[in-house]
Short mmCIF file of C-alpha atoms in Angstrom, two decimals:
data_model
loop_
_atom_site.label_atom_id
_atom_site.label_comp_id
_atom_site.label_asym_id
_atom_site.label_seq_id
_atom_site.Cartn_x
_atom_site.Cartn_y
_atom_site.Cartn_z
CA UNK A 1 -1.91 -14.62 19.89
CA UNK A 2 -1.33 -12.63 16.76
CA UNK A 3 -2.02 -8.85 16.60
CA UNK A 4 -1.99 -7.71 13.01
CA UNK A 5 -2.99 -4.02 13.97
CA UNK A 6 0.00 -3.97 16.14
CA UNK A 7 2.08 -4.38 12.95
CA UNK A 8 0.53 -1.38 11.33
CA UNK A 9 2.46 1.87 10.87
CA UNK A 10 -0.45 3.90 12.31
CA UNK A 11 0.61 7.36 11.04
CA UNK A 12 -0.18 9.57 8.13
CA UNK A 13 1.95 8.22 5.26
CA UNK A 14 3.75 11.07 3.77
CA UNK A 15 3.00 14.09 1.71
CA UNK A 16 -0.15 14.15 -0.34
CA UNK A 17 -1.13 15.56 -3.64
CA UNK A 18 -4.81 16.49 -3.96
CA UNK A 19 -6.21 15.91 -7.57
CA UNK A 20 -9.55 15.74 -9.14
CA UNK A 21 -9.61 13.16 -11.99
CA UNK A 22 -12.89 14.69 -13.43
CA UNK A 23 -11.26 18.19 -13.23
CA UNK A 24 -7.47 17.54 -14.05
CA UNK A 25 -6.51 21.10 -13.85
CA UNK A 26 -7.41 21.29 -10.08
CA UNK A 27 -4.24 20.26 -8.41
CA UNK A 28 -3.05 21.23 -4.99
CA UNK A 29 0.04 20.36 -2.92
CA UNK A 30 -1.10 20.74 0.80
CA UNK A 31 1.04 20.16 3.83
CA UNK A 32 0.48 17.75 6.72
CA UNK A 33 0.46 19.50 10.05
CA UNK A 34 1.45 18.15 13.47
CA UNK A 35 -1.91 16.68 14.11
CA UNK A 36 -1.94 14.90 10.78
CA UNK A 37 -4.25 17.26 9.14
CA UNK A 38 -4.06 18.54 5.59
CA UNK A 39 -3.94 22.21 5.12
CA UNK A 40 -3.75 24.28 1.88
CA UNK A 41 -6.27 22.27 -0.08
CA UNK A 42 -9.02 23.55 -2.26
CA UNK A 43 -11.92 21.01 -2.22
CA UNK A 44 -13.54 21.37 -5.59
CA UNK A 45 -15.53 18.17 -6.54
CA UNK A 46 -18.81 16.68 -7.01
CA UNK A 47 -20.37 15.02 -4.09
CA UNK A 48 -20.63 11.12 -3.97
CA UNK A 49 -24.17 10.16 -3.43
CA UNK A 50 -25.86 7.02 -2.61
CA UNK A 51 -26.96 6.95 -6.31
CA UNK A 52 -23.24 6.61 -7.23
CA UNK A 53 -22.95 3.51 -5.03
CA UNK A 54 -26.06 1.81 -5.93
CA UNK A 55 -25.36 -1.58 -7.78
CA UNK A 56 -21.82 -1.85 -6.59
CA UNK A 57 -21.16 -5.13 -5.05
CA UNK A 58 -17.86 -4.91 -3.32
CA UNK A 59 -17.59 -3.05 0.00
CA UNK A 60 -14.68 -1.24 1.20
CA UNK A 61 -14.31 -2.02 4.89
CA UNK A 62 -12.09 0.03 7.20
CA UNK A 63 -11.15 -1.92 10.33
CA UNK A 64 -9.43 -0.38 13.20
CA UNK A 65 -8.57 -0.87 16.95
CA UNK A 66 -9.40 2.19 18.92
CA UNK A 67 -9.59 3.33 22.48
CA UNK A 68 -12.87 4.67 23.90
CA UNK A 69 -11.67 8.25 23.43
CA UNK A 70 -11.01 7.70 19.69
CA UNK A 71 -7.19 7.06 19.36
CA UNK A 72 -5.77 4.27 17.40
CA UNK A 73 -2.17 4.58 18.70
CA UNK A 74 -0.26 6.49 21.26
CA UNK A 75 1.81 9.74 20.23
CA UNK A 76 4.77 7.38 19.21
CA UNK A 77 2.61 4.68 17.79
CA UNK A 78 2.37 2.78 21.23
CA UNK A 79 -0.18 0.06 21.19
CA UNK A 80 0.48 -1.65 24.56
CA UNK A 81 -3.10 -0.88 25.44
CA UNK A 82 -4.64 -3.66 23.18
CA UNK A 83 -6.62 -6.25 24.80
CA UNK A 84 -6.35 -9.44 22.78
CA UNK A 85 -8.56 -12.59 22.95
CA UNK A 86 -9.78 -15.55 20.96
CA UNK A 87 -12.75 -13.72 19.90
CA UNK A 88 -10.59 -10.76 18.32
CA UNK A 89 -8.46 -13.37 16.64
CA UNK A 90 -11.48 -15.11 15.16
CA UNK A 91 -13.00 -11.75 13.89
CA UNK A 92 -9.66 -10.98 12.06
CA UNK A 93 -9.58 -14.34 10.36
CA UNK A 94 -13.25 -14.19 9.46
CA UNK A 95 -12.76 -10.60 8.02
CA UNK A 96 -10.08 -11.49 5.60
CA UNK A 97 -11.69 -14.83 4.67
CA UNK A 98 -14.69 -12.91 3.43
CA UNK A 99 -12.55 -10.44 1.37
CA UNK A 100 -10.08 -10.83 -1.40
CA UNK A 101 -8.30 -7.58 -1.53
CA UNK A 102 -6.23 -5.40 0.73
CA UNK A 103 -6.00 -1.57 0.14
CA UNK A 104 -3.03 -0.19 1.97
CA UNK A 105 -0.94 3.02 2.03
CA UNK A 106 2.84 2.63 1.28
CA UNK A 107 3.98 2.59 4.92
CA UNK A 108 1.51 -0.02 6.13
CA UNK A 109 2.01 -2.08 3.05
CA UNK A 110 5.73 -2.24 3.51
CA UNK A 111 5.19 -3.12 7.16
CA UNK A 112 2.87 -6.02 6.21
CA UNK A 113 4.97 -7.21 3.30
CA UNK A 114 8.05 -7.42 5.51
CA UNK A 115 6.26 -9.56 8.23
CA UNK A 116 3.28 -11.55 7.13
CA UNK A 117 4.86 -13.53 4.26
CA UNK A 118 7.45 -14.88 6.53
CA UNK A 119 4.69 -15.89 9.07
CA UNK A 120 2.90 -17.68 6.24
CA UNK A 121 5.90 -19.82 5.48
CA UNK A 122 6.96 -20.63 9.03
CA UNK A 123 5.74 -23.98 10.19
CA UNK A 124 6.49 -23.13 13.73
CA UNK A 125 3.89 -20.41 13.89
CA UNK A 126 0.73 -20.81 15.91
CA UNK A 127 -2.05 -22.35 13.78
CA UNK A 128 -4.24 -19.16 13.95
CA UNK A 129 -1.36 -16.74 12.99
CA UNK A 130 -0.37 -19.10 10.31
CA UNK A 131 -3.93 -19.25 8.84
CA UNK A 132 -4.29 -15.47 8.99
CA UNK A 133 -0.97 -14.92 7.36
CA UNK A 134 -1.65 -17.41 4.56
CA UNK A 135 -4.84 -15.65 3.72
CA UNK A 136 -3.23 -12.33 3.49
CA UNK A 137 -0.39 -13.73 1.37
CA UNK A 138 -2.82 -14.97 -1.19
CA UNK A 139 -5.06 -11.90 -1.29
CA UNK A 140 -4.75 -9.15 -4.03
CA UNK A 141 -2.77 -6.26 -2.63
CA UNK A 142 -3.32 -2.65 -3.66
CA UNK A 143 -0.56 -0.22 -2.36
CA UNK A 144 -1.04 3.45 -2.65
CA UNK A 145 2.35 5.00 -3.50
CA UNK A 146 3.50 7.90 -5.56
CA UNK A 147 7.16 6.94 -5.20
CA UNK A 148 6.81 3.25 -5.86
CA UNK A 149 9.16 2.43 -2.98
CA UNK A 150 7.46 -0.87 -2.17
CA UNK A 151 8.70 -4.02 -0.48
CA UNK A 152 7.99 -6.97 -2.94
CA UNK A 153 4.93 -9.03 -2.25
CA UNK A 154 3.07 -11.26 -4.71
CA UNK A 155 -0.26 -10.39 -6.09
CA UNK A 156 0.50 -6.62 -5.60
CA UNK A 157 -0.28 -3.80 -7.98
CA UNK A 158 0.36 -0.15 -7.26
CA UNK A 159 -1.95 3.00 -7.34
CA UNK A 160 0.12 6.24 -7.58
CA UNK A 161 -2.92 7.97 -6.00
CA UNK A 162 -6.48 7.50 -5.00
CA UNK A 163 -9.31 9.25 -6.67
CA UNK A 164 -13.10 8.60 -6.83
CA UNK A 165 -13.27 7.02 -10.26
CA UNK A 166 -10.49 4.55 -9.59
CA UNK A 167 -12.13 3.35 -6.30
CA UNK A 168 -15.49 3.19 -7.90
CA UNK A 169 -13.97 1.12 -10.67
CA UNK A 170 -12.64 -1.26 -8.01
CA UNK A 171 -15.98 -1.46 -6.17
CA UNK A 172 -17.74 -2.22 -9.52
CA UNK A 173 -15.31 -4.89 -10.55
CA UNK A 174 -15.71 -8.78 -9.89
CA UNK A 175 -14.52 -9.82 -6.52
CA UNK A 176 -15.27 -9.86 -2.74
CA UNK A 177 -14.79 -7.08 -0.18
CA UNK A 178 -11.79 -4.78 0.15
CA UNK A 179 -10.21 -4.33 3.48
CA UNK A 180 -8.37 -1.20 4.60
CA UNK A 181 -6.00 -1.63 7.57
CA UNK A 182 -3.93 1.13 9.24
CA UNK A 183 -3.03 3.70 6.54
CA UNK A 184 -4.53 6.67 8.35
CA UNK A 185 -4.07 9.14 5.47
CA UNK A 186 -5.73 6.63 3.15
CA UNK A 187 -8.61 6.16 5.67
CA UNK A 188 -9.14 9.91 5.94
CA UNK A 189 -9.08 10.28 2.12
CA UNK A 190 -11.66 7.52 1.53
CA UNK A 191 -13.90 8.88 4.29
CA UNK A 192 -13.86 12.37 2.85
CA UNK A 193 -14.65 11.07 -0.68
CA UNK A 194 -17.60 9.19 0.76
CA UNK A 195 -16.24 5.76 -0.43
CA UNK A 196 -16.03 3.84 2.81
CA UNK A 197 -18.97 1.20 2.93
CA UNK A 198 -18.43 0.06 6.58
CA UNK A 199 -16.28 0.96 9.57
CA UNK A 200 -15.39 -1.96 11.95
CA UNK A 201 -14.21 -0.43 15.30
CA UNK A 202 -12.95 -2.61 17.92
CA UNK A 203 -13.32 -0.23 20.82
CA UNK A 204 -10.98 -0.97 23.79
CA UNK A 205 -12.08 -0.03 27.26
CA UNK A 206 -9.23 2.42 27.67
CA UNK A 207 -8.91 6.24 27.98
CA UNK A 208 -5.57 7.02 26.19
CA UNK A 209 -5.95 10.84 26.63
CA UNK A 210 -3.41 11.49 23.88
CA UNK A 211 -2.38 9.95 20.81
CA UNK A 212 -3.23 9.54 17.07
CA UNK A 213 -6.94 9.92 16.07
CA UNK A 214 -8.59 7.66 13.61
CA UNK A 215 -9.84 10.85 11.55
CA UNK A 216 -8.21 14.12 11.36
CA UNK A 217 -10.22 17.17 12.99
CA UNK A 218 -11.66 20.10 11.19
CA UNK A 219 -13.51 18.03 8.51
CA UNK A 220 -17.34 17.92 8.05
CA UNK A 221 -19.55 15.65 10.22
CA UNK A 222 -20.03 12.13 8.90
CA UNK A 223 -23.42 10.50 9.96
CA UNK A 224 -23.27 6.72 10.74
CA UNK A 225 -25.83 4.10 10.88
CA UNK A 226 -25.31 1.42 13.63
CA UNK A 227 -25.27 -2.08 12.18
CA UNK A 228 -24.34 -4.22 15.08
CA UNK A 229 -22.32 -4.52 18.31
CA UNK A 230 -20.68 -7.48 19.82
CA UNK A 231 -18.99 -7.55 23.16
CA UNK A 232 -15.74 -9.69 23.61
CA UNK A 233 -14.65 -11.27 26.90
CA UNK A 234 -11.71 -8.70 26.97
CA UNK A 235 -14.23 -5.93 27.22
CA UNK A 236 -13.56 -4.97 23.70
CA UNK A 237 -16.69 -3.73 21.83
CA UNK A 238 -16.84 -4.70 18.02
CA UNK A 239 -19.16 -2.30 16.38
CA UNK A 240 -20.08 -1.95 12.70
CA UNK A 241 -21.16 1.32 11.21
CA UNK A 242 -22.21 2.33 7.83
CA UNK A 243 -21.74 5.91 6.69
CA UNK A 244 -25.01 7.68 5.78
CA UNK A 245 -24.49 9.21 2.35
CA UNK A 246 -26.75 12.12 1.26
CA UNK A 247 -28.67 11.71 -2.06
CA UNK A 248 -28.24 15.33 -2.96
CA UNK A 249 -24.74 16.94 -3.61
CA UNK A 250 -24.47 18.98 -0.55
CA UNK A 251 -20.77 18.35 0.23
CA UNK A 252 -17.80 19.48 -1.74
CA UNK A 253 -16.11 16.45 -3.64
CA UNK A 254 -12.69 15.78 -1.99
CA UNK A 255 -9.93 14.77 -4.42
CA UNK A 256 -7.20 12.01 -4.44
CA UNK A 257 -4.37 11.17 -2.22
CA UNK A 258 -0.86 9.81 -2.89
CA UNK A 259 0.88 7.88 -0.14
CA UNK A 260 4.59 8.31 -0.70
#
């Protein structure tokens, strides 16, 4: 049984620079606190509204394994609470089969690049693991990294940072869905920018009580629309949500992130 999420570096991926492409003079250098939150940022931006997203074909899908109390890993990245079965495995293969691009932070990208290409080329691997790895290997990869310290992996391009215009350009370009694995800082930034189209949460029947949350605290509420829920034999609940984006510019426009 393969476990793609267990290969993730589920942590915030280095210092961040917050930048607004529409207002290039607004630049901040926040710090990351012990809880993974960003402090010292001014948020000066225009809100992303549903009108901005109308007509965009490609979806950005954040997929994450999580506990019932909202943690995606233990304090030291422990993931021994995962409950894997054939349905979870099928979900993972179906997800990447319907997409053509991975969007990853630097640490998660390097973790994937150091593991999955070897699996794709190893004839001794289990068929499901091999199939998943081969799909990943053939996808376009976008690695968010300011430093450019990336493991080589074919079909990869680098973004030095993430900003609204760049992501909207991606969403409006030809292609299929874009998958975001791990990369907690990237997930938080995309959420705050209002650029996530769907959250796929595989909620495990576990109360971890301590660990790394999916989203950092202290940020504005995000309303979600429930799309579907499916129960797996392991007790994992696969639930899809769509963020509800206001049509009027009520929220400040978050800026960009650079992942190491």
